[in-house]
Structures are given as structure tokens and as C-alpha cells.
Coordinates of C-alpha atoms in Angstrom, one line a residue:
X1478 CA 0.0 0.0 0.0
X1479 CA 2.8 2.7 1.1
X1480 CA 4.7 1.6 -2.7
X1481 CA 1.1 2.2 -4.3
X1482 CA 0.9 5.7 -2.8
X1483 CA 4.1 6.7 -3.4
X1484 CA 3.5 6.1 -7.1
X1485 CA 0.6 7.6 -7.5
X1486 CA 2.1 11.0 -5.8
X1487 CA 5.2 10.8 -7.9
X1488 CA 3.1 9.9 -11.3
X1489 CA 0.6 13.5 -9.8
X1490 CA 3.5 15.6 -9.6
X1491 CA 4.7 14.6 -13.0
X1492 CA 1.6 15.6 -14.3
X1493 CA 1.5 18.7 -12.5
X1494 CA 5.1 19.5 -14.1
X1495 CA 4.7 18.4 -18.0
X1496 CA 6.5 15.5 -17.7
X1497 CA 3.6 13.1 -19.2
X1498 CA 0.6 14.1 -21.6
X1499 CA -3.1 14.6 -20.3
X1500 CA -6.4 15.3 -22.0
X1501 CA -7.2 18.8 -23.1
X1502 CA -10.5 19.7 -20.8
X1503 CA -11.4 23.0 -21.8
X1504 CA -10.4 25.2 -25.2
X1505 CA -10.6 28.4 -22.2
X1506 CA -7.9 30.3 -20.9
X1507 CA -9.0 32.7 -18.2
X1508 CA -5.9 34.1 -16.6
X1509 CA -5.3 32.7 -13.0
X1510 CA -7.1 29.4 -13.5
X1511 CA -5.7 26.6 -10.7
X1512 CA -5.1 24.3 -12.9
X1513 CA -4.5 24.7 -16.1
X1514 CA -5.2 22.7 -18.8
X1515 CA -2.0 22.5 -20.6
X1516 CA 0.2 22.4 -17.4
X1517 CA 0.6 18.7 -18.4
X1518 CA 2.5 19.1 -21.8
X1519 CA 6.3 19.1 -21.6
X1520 CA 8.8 21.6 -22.5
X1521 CA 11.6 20.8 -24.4
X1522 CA 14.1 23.6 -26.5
X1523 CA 14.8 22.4 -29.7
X1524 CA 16.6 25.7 -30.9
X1525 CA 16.4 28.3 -28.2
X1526 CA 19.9 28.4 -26.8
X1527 CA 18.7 31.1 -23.9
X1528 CA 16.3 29.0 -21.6
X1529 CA 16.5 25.3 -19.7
X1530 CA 13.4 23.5 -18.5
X1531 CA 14.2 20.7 -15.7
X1532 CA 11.3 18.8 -14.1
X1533 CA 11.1 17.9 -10.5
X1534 CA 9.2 14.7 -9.1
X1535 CA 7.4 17.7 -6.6
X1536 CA 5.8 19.1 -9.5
X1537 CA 7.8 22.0 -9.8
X1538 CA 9.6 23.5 -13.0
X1539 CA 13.5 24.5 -12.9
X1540 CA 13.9 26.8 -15.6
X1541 CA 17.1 28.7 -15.8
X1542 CA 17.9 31.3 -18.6
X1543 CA 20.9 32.9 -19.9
X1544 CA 22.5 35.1 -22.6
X1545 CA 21.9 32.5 -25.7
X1546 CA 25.4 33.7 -27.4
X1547 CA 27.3 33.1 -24.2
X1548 CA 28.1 29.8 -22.9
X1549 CA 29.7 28.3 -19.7
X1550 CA 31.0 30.5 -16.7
X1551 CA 30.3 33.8 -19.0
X1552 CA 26.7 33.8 -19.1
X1553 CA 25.1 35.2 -16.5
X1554 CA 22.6 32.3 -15.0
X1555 CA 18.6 33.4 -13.9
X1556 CA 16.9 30.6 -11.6
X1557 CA 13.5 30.5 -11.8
X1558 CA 11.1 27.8 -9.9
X1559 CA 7.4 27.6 -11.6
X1560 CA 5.3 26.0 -8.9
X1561 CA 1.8 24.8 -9.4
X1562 CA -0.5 27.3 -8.1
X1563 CA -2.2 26.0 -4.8
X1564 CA 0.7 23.2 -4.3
X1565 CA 2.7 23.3 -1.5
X1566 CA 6.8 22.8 -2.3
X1567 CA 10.3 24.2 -1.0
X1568 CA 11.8 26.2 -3.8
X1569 CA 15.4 25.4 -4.5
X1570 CA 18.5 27.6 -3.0
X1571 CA 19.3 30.1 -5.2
X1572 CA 15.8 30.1 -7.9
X1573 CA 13.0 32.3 -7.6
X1574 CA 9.6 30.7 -6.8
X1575 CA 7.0 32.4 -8.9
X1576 CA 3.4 30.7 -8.8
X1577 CA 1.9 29.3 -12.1
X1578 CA -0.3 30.4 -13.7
X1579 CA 0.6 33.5 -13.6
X1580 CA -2.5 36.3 -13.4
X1581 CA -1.1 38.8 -15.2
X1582 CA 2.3 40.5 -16.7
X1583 CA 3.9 43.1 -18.0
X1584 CA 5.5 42.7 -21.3
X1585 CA 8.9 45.6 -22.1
X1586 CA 9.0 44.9 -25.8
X1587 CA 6.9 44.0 -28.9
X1588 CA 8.9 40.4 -29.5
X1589 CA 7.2 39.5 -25.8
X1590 CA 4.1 40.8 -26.8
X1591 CA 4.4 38.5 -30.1
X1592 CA 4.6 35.7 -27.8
X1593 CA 1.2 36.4 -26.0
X1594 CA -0.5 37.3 -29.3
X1595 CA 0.5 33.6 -31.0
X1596 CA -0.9 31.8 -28.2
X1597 CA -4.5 34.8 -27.7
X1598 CA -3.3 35.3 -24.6
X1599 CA -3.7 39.1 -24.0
X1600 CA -5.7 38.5 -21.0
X1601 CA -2.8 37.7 -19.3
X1602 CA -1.1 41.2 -20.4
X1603 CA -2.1 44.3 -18.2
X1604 CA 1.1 46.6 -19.5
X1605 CA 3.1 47.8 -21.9
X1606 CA 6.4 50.6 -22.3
X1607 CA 4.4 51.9 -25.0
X1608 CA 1.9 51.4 -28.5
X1609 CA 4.4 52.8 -30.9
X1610 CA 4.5 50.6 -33.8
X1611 CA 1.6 48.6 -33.0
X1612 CA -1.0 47.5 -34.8
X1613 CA -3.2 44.5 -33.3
X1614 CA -6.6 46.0 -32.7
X1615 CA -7.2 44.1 -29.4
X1616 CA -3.8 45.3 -27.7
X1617 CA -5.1 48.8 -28.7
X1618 CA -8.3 48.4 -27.6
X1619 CA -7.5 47.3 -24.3
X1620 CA -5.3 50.5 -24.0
X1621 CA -8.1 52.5 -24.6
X1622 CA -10.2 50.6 -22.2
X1623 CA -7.7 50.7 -19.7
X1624 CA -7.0 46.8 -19.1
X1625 CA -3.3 47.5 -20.3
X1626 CA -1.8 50.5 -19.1
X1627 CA 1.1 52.1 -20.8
X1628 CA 3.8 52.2 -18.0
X1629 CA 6.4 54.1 -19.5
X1630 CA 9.6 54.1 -21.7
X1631 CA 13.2 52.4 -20.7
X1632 CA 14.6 54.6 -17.7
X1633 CA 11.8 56.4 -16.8
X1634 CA 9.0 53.9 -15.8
X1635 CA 6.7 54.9 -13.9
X1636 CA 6.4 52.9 -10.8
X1637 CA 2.8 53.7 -9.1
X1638 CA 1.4 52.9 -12.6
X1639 CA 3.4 49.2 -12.6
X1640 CA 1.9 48.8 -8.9
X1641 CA -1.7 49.8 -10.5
X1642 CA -1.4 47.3 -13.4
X1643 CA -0.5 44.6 -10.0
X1644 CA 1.2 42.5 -12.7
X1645 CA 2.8 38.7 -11.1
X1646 CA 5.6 39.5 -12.9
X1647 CA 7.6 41.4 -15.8
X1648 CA 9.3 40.4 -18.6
X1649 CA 12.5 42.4 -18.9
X1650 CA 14.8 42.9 -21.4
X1651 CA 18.4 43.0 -19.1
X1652 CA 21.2 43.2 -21.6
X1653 CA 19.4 46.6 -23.2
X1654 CA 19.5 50.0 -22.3
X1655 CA 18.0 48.9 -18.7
X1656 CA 17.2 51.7 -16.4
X1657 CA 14.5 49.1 -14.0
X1658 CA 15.3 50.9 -11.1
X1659 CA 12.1 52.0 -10.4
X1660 CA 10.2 48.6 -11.4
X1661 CA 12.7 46.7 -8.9
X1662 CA 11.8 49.0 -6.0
X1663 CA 8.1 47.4 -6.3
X1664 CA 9.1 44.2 -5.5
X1665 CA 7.4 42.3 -8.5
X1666 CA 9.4 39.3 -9.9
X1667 CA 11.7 40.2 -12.8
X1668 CA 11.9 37.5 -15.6
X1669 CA 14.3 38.1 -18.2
X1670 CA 13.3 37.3 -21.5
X1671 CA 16.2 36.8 -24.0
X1672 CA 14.5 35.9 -27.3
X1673 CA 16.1 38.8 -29.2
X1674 CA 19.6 37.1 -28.1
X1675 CA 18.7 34.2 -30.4
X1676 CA 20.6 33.9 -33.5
X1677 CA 18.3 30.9 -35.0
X1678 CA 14.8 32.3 -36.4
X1679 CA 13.6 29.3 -34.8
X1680 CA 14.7 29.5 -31.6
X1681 CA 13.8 33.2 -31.4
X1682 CA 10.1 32.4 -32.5
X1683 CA 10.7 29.4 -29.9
X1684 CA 10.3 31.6 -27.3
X1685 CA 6.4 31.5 -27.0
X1686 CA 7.5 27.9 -24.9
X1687 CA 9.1 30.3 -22.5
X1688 CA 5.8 32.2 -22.3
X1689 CA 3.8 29.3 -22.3
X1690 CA 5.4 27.9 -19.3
X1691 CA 4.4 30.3 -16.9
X1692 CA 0.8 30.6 -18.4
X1693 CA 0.0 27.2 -18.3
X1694 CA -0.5 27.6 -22.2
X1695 CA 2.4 24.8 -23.1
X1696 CA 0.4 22.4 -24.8
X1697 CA -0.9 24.7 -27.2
X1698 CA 2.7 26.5 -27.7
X1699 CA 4.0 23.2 -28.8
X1700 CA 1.5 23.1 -31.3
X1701 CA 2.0 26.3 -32.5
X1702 CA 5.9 26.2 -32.8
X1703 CA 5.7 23.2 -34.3
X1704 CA 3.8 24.3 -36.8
X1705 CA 6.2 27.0 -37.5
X1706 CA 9.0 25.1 -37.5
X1707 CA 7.5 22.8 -40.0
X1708 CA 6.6 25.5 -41.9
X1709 CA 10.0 27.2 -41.9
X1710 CA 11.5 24.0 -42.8
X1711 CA 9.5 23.8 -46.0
X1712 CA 10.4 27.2 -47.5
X1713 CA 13.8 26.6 -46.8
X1714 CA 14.1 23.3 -48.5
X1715 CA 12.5 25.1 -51.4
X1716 CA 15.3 27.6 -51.4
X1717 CA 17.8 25.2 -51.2
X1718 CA 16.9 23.7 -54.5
X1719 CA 17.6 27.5 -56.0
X1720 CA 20.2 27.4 -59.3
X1721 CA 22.3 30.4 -57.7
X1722 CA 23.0 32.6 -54.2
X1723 CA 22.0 36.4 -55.2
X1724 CA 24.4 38.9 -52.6
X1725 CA 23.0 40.4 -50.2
X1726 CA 23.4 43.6 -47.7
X1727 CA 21.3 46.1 -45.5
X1728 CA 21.0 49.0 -43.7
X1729 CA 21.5 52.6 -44.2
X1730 CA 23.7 55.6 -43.3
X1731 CA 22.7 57.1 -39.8
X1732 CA 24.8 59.8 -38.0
X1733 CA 28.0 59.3 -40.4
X1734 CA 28.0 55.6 -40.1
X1735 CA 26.6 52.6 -42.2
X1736 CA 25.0 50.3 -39.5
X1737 CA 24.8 46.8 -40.6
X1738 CA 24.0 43.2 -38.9
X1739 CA 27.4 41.1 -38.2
X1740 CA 27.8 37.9 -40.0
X1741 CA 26.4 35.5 -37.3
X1742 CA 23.4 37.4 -36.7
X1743 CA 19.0 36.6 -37.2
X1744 CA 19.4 38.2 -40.4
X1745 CA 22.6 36.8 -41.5
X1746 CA 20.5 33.4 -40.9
X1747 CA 17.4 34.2 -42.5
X1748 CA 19.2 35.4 -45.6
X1749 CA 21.3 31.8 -45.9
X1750 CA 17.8 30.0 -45.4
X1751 CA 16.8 32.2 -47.7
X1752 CA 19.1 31.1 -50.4
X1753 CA 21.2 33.9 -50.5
X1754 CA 24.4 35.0 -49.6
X1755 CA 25.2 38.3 -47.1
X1756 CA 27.9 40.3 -47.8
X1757 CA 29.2 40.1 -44.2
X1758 CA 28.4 36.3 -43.9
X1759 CA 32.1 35.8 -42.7
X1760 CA 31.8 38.4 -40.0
X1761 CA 32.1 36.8 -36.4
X1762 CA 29.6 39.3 -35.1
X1763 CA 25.8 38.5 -33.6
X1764 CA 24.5 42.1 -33.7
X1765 CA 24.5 45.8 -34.9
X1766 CA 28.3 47.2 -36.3
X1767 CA 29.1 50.7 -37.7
X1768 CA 30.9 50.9 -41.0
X1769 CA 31.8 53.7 -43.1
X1770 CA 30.5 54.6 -46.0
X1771 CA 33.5 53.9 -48.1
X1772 CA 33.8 50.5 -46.7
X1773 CA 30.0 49.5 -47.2
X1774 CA 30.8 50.5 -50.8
X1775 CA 33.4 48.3 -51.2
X1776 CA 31.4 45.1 -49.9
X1777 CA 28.3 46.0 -51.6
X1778 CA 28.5 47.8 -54.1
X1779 CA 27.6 45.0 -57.0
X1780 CA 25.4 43.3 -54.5
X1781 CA 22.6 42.2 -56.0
X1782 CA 19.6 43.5 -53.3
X1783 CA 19.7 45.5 -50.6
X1784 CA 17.2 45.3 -47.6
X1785 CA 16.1 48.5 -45.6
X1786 CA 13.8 48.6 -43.3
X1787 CA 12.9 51.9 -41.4
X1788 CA 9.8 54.1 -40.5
X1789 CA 9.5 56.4 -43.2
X1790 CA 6.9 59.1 -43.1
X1791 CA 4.6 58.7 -46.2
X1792 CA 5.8 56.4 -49.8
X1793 CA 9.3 55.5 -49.4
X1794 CA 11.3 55.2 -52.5
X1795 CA 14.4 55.3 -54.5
X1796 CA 14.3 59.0 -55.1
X1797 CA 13.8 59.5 -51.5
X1798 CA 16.8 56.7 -50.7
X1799 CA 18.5 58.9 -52.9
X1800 CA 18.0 62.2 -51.1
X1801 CA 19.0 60.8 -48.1
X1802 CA 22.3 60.1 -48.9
X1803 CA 23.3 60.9 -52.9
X1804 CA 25.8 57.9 -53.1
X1805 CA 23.2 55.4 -52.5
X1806 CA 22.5 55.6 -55.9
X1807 CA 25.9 53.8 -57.2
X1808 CA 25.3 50.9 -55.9
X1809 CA 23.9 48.2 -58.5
X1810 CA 20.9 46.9 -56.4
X1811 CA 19.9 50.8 -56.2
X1812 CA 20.2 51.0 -60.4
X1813 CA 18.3 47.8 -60.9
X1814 CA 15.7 48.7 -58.7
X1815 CA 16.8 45.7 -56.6
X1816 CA 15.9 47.3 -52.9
X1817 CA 14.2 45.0 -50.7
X1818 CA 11.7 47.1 -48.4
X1819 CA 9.3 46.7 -45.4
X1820 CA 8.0 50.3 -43.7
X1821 CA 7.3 49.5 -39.7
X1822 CA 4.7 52.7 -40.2
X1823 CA 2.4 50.5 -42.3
X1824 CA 3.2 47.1 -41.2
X1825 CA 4.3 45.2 -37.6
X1826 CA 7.1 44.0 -38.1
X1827 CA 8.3 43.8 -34.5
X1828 CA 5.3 43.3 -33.0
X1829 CA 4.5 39.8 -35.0
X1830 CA 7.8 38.6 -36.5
X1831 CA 9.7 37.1 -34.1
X1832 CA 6.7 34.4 -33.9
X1833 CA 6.0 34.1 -38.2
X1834 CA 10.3 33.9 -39.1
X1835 CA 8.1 31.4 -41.6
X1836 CA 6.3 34.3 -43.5
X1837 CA 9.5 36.4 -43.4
X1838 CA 11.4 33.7 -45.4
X1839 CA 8.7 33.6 -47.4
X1840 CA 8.9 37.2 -48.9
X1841 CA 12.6 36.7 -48.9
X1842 CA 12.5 33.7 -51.2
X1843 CA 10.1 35.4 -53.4
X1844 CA 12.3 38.1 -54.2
X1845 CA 15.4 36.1 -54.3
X1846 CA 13.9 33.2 -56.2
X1847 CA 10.3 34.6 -57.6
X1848 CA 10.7 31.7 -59.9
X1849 CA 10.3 28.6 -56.9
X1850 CA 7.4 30.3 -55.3
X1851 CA 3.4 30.8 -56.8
X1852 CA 3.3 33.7 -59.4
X1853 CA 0.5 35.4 -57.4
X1854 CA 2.4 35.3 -53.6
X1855 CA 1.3 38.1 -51.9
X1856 CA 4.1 39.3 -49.4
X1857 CA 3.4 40.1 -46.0
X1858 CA 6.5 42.2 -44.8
X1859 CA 8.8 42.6 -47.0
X1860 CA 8.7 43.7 -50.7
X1861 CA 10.4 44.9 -53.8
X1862 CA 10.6 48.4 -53.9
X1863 CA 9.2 49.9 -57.0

């Protein structure tokens, strides 16, 4: 009798974690539920370098997150324990216990938000930094209606109007500008969020798993990344079959300086699954780089495209790439009308992208290889510019 009940606790606390499967009861999702439905589905990273899920027979989730482009003593370790609301259990030395599911959070950047959106989990949202560049009609609508407030920009949050939203915790963004001073000194749980660390499309868009997790939404996360994935796989096996690699570069000249993506960045990766070749692809840098003029010339100057993508007031084009800079218009994707173009004005890129790097490829393979995709595509975020 004692083995038979300690089997049945250990099996209960599996379940409790995600470490077996269960039936679906409801197709709900009211923020705070006990128990949730998908609490039962289990967690595992297949390209998102930045977070670790470990079970415990307690029921409890270990899930510790670093700095995906670091590794070993250099990253900087978060410890956070996700324990089944309204069970009892010791939280390990060192993690952070935060209950599950959580009621409500505060989201500090549109590639979080992304992550609710996939899985129509806004209820669960009850702040933002700001609406800038967003378009979903039900985040903007619950602005208006007060049931997300706008808490304020990076450095200068405003803390009373954090304590109003009473959010379980907040999704931060550490490794950026910062300045959560004033959200520390309210005492809600800070949960880095490191998706825009990823170098892998997927493992950025992998990120709604993260999410999931403490919104008892894993089940249906799975389901949706894995759809993405096998998405994402598809396009890029279609590129793959491509007869040549067009060149590639981006940006534009800002303050004096050309600032491009290093050579082992999202883009960088997007452009190889793409089926074509970056100009910087042998760069050893993940992120932003300045570069002079002169030396952007040199690269790129008989690339065959070049992606921008800005917020220009009104209908960009090449007359007004032009006036922004005369020499734009010697490179050779400038004179064959060979610029590659998405305006964040008139479309969200950052507030849906990080979870559709499926679509993205998409519009990239149809300009790069019109020829293996259907003659009427229609692209969502990026185009050719005419």
C-alpha cells in the first residue's frame, strides 16, 4: 500500500510539471485558473539556446535562462522555480519561486508581446512601455479601455502605474538599455526574457514555450511552434533547390555611419535559409556594427539586393533613398531597382515577427527566387521596392 501511494504522488507531480501528456479539458484560458489545462504538456528547447526546463518529481519546473550567445561561466545564470499554483513545495536555494499560472504580466518589448499574441493570450497582459508601432486592434483596444496600461519608456517607468497594473511579474529585457530601477523598487518578480539574443529564427520564435510555461498555455505553444517550424523547414528546402545565391546587404547611413547586422546574426541566418548569400556572412559578429561609407561601398556595391527597413513618413522610395544620402544611388541593387523594403509605419514587423520567421522567409524567397514560389504570392512584410 505505502509503494502504491508513493507512485501515485510521484506519477501527480509529473503531471503537474509536464513531464507526461493529459487530455485537453477546456479550449478556455481565463488568466489565474488553478489548474490549467496545458500544465501537463512538456517543454523541451529544440533551438532556443537562452532558456533550460528541468522537471522535478514535486511538480515543480526548474527553468534557468541565460544570454543565448554566451556559454559556460560567461553567461550570467537566472533561476527561476514555476510551482503549481495552490501546491505546496520548498523552492530550491538560489531560484526564484514564482506561482503558475501566472495572473497577469507586464510585457517591455513587442517580441514579448508576439509571444502572447501567438498563443490569444492578451488576457494575461495588463502593461506595456508603449503602443508605438503597433498595430493588433485588441492590444489597442484594451489601451483604450484601460485593461493594459502604458507604464512608461526604458529609464523612466513609472512605478505607481506598474503597482496599479498589480502584474505577477515582468518580462525584462536586461542586456538593453535597462534603467529598472524604479520597477525593482516594487518588489514584482523580474523575468528576463532573452528571445532577441537568439541567433536561430527558430529559436527566437521558440520563445512562445518560455511564455507558455508560466501561463499554463504549453500544450498549445508546442503546437503552434511546431507548426512553424515545419513551416519554416518547408520554405527553406525550397530555397535550397535554387540554381544560384544572389548577394545580399542592409542598412542605411545614420549619424555618419553605415550600420549593418554582423555575419552571425538573425538576419545573416534568414538570408542563408533564404538562399542567399550576405555580404558580411564571414563576420564573427551577432549584432549591430558601424561601417563607413566607403567601406559598405566596397562590400556591396555590385550586391545584387539591398534590404532596408525603417519608418519612413509617407511612400518610401528610390528618389527618396537617394536624397538621403546621394551615393546610394551607385550601388547596382539601387540601379536595378533591386531594394528590398518593409516600412514599420504600415506594417508590424516587430510586434508579430519574431513568432512568423516562416512568412519572413517567405517574402525573402520570393524576391530572391520569384521563380520557386506561386506567381500570385502576396508578401506580407517585406517587398520589392518599386
Amino acid at each position: 500500500m505505502k509503494t502504491l501511494f508513493i507512485c501515485v504522488t510521484v506519477v501527480v507531480a509529473m503531471m503537474l510539471c509536464g513531464c507526461t501528456a493529459v487530455e485537453k479539458k477546456n479550449n478556455g484560458g481565463t488568466a489565474g485558473a488553478s489548474v490549467p489545462a496545458d500544465s501537463a504538456a512538456v517543454v523541451v528547447p529544440r533551438y532556443a539556446k537562452g532558456f533550460s526546463v528541468k522537471c522535478l518529481e514535486n511538480g515543480v519546473r526548474l527553468v534557468d535562462v541565460a544570454d543565448p550567445q554566451k556559454s559556460g561561466k560567461k553567461a550570467k545564470t537566472y533561476h527561476f522555480a514555476l510551482v503549481p499554483r495552490g501546491i505546496k513545495a520548498d523552492v530550491p536555494e538560489g531560484y526564484t519561486g514564482v506561482a503558475v499560472p501566472i495572473r497577469s504580466a507586464i510585457c517591455m518589448t513587442s517580441l514579448q508581446l508576439s509571444n502572447f499574441t501567438a498563443l490569444g493570450a492578451h488576457d494575461f497582459v495588463s502593461g506595456l512601455t508603449g503602443t508605438k508601432n503597433l498595430y493588433n486592434a485588441d492590444i489597442l483596444k484594451r489601451v483604450r479601455d484601460g485593461r493594459i496600461v502604458k507604464i512608461g519608456t526604458e529609464g523612466n517607468f513609472d512605478a505607481e502605474v506598474v503597482m496599479a497594473a498589480n502584474p505577477d511579474v515582468i518580462f525584462i529585457s536586461p542586456f538593453k538599455r535597462g534603467g529598472y530601477d524604479a520597477v525593482k523598487e516594487t518588489g514584482v518578480t523580474l523575468v528576463p526574457h532573452l528571445g532577441y539574443k537568439e541567433l536561430d529564427p527558430l529559436g527566437q520564435a521558440e520563445w512562445i514555450k518560455f511564455i507558455a510555461m508560466f501561463i499554463g498555455r504549453e500544450a498549445e505553444a508546442n503546437t503552434v511552434f511546431d507548426g512553424i517550424a515545419r513551416r519554416y523547414a518547408e520554405v527553406k528546402a525550397i530555397a535550397a533547390g535554387a540554381k544560384h545565391r544572389p548577394t545580399v546587404f542592409s542598412g542605411e547611413m545614420h549619424g555618419g555611419n553605415w550600420y549593418a547586422v554582423g555575419g552571425r546574426s538573425y538576419l545573416a541566418q534568414i538570408f542563408r535559409d533564404a538562399g542567399a548569400d550576405y555580404i558580411l556572412r564571414d563576420d564573427d559578429n551577432t549584432g549591430g556594427i558601424p561601417i563607413e561609407f566607403e567601406k559598405m561601398y566596397a562590400l556591396a556595391a555590385e550586391a545584387d539586393y539591398w534590404r532596408i527597413l525603417n519608418s519612413f513618413p509617407g511612400d518610401f522610395s528610390y528618389e527618396a533613398l537617394r536624397s538621403s544620402e546621394p551615393r546610394n544611388a551607385d550601388f547596382k541593387a539601387f540601379r536595378e531597382r533591386r531594394v528590398i523594403y518593409c516600412n514599420m509605419r504600415r506594417t508590424p514587423y516587430y510586434e508579430i515577427t519574431p513568432v512568423q520567421p516562416d512568412v519572413v522567409l517567405k517574402d525573402l524567397v520570393a524576391v530572391f527566387h520569384p521563380e520557386l514560389m506561386p506567381k500570385d504570392y502576396k508578401p506580407t512584410f517585406y517587398r520589392l521596392l518599386r
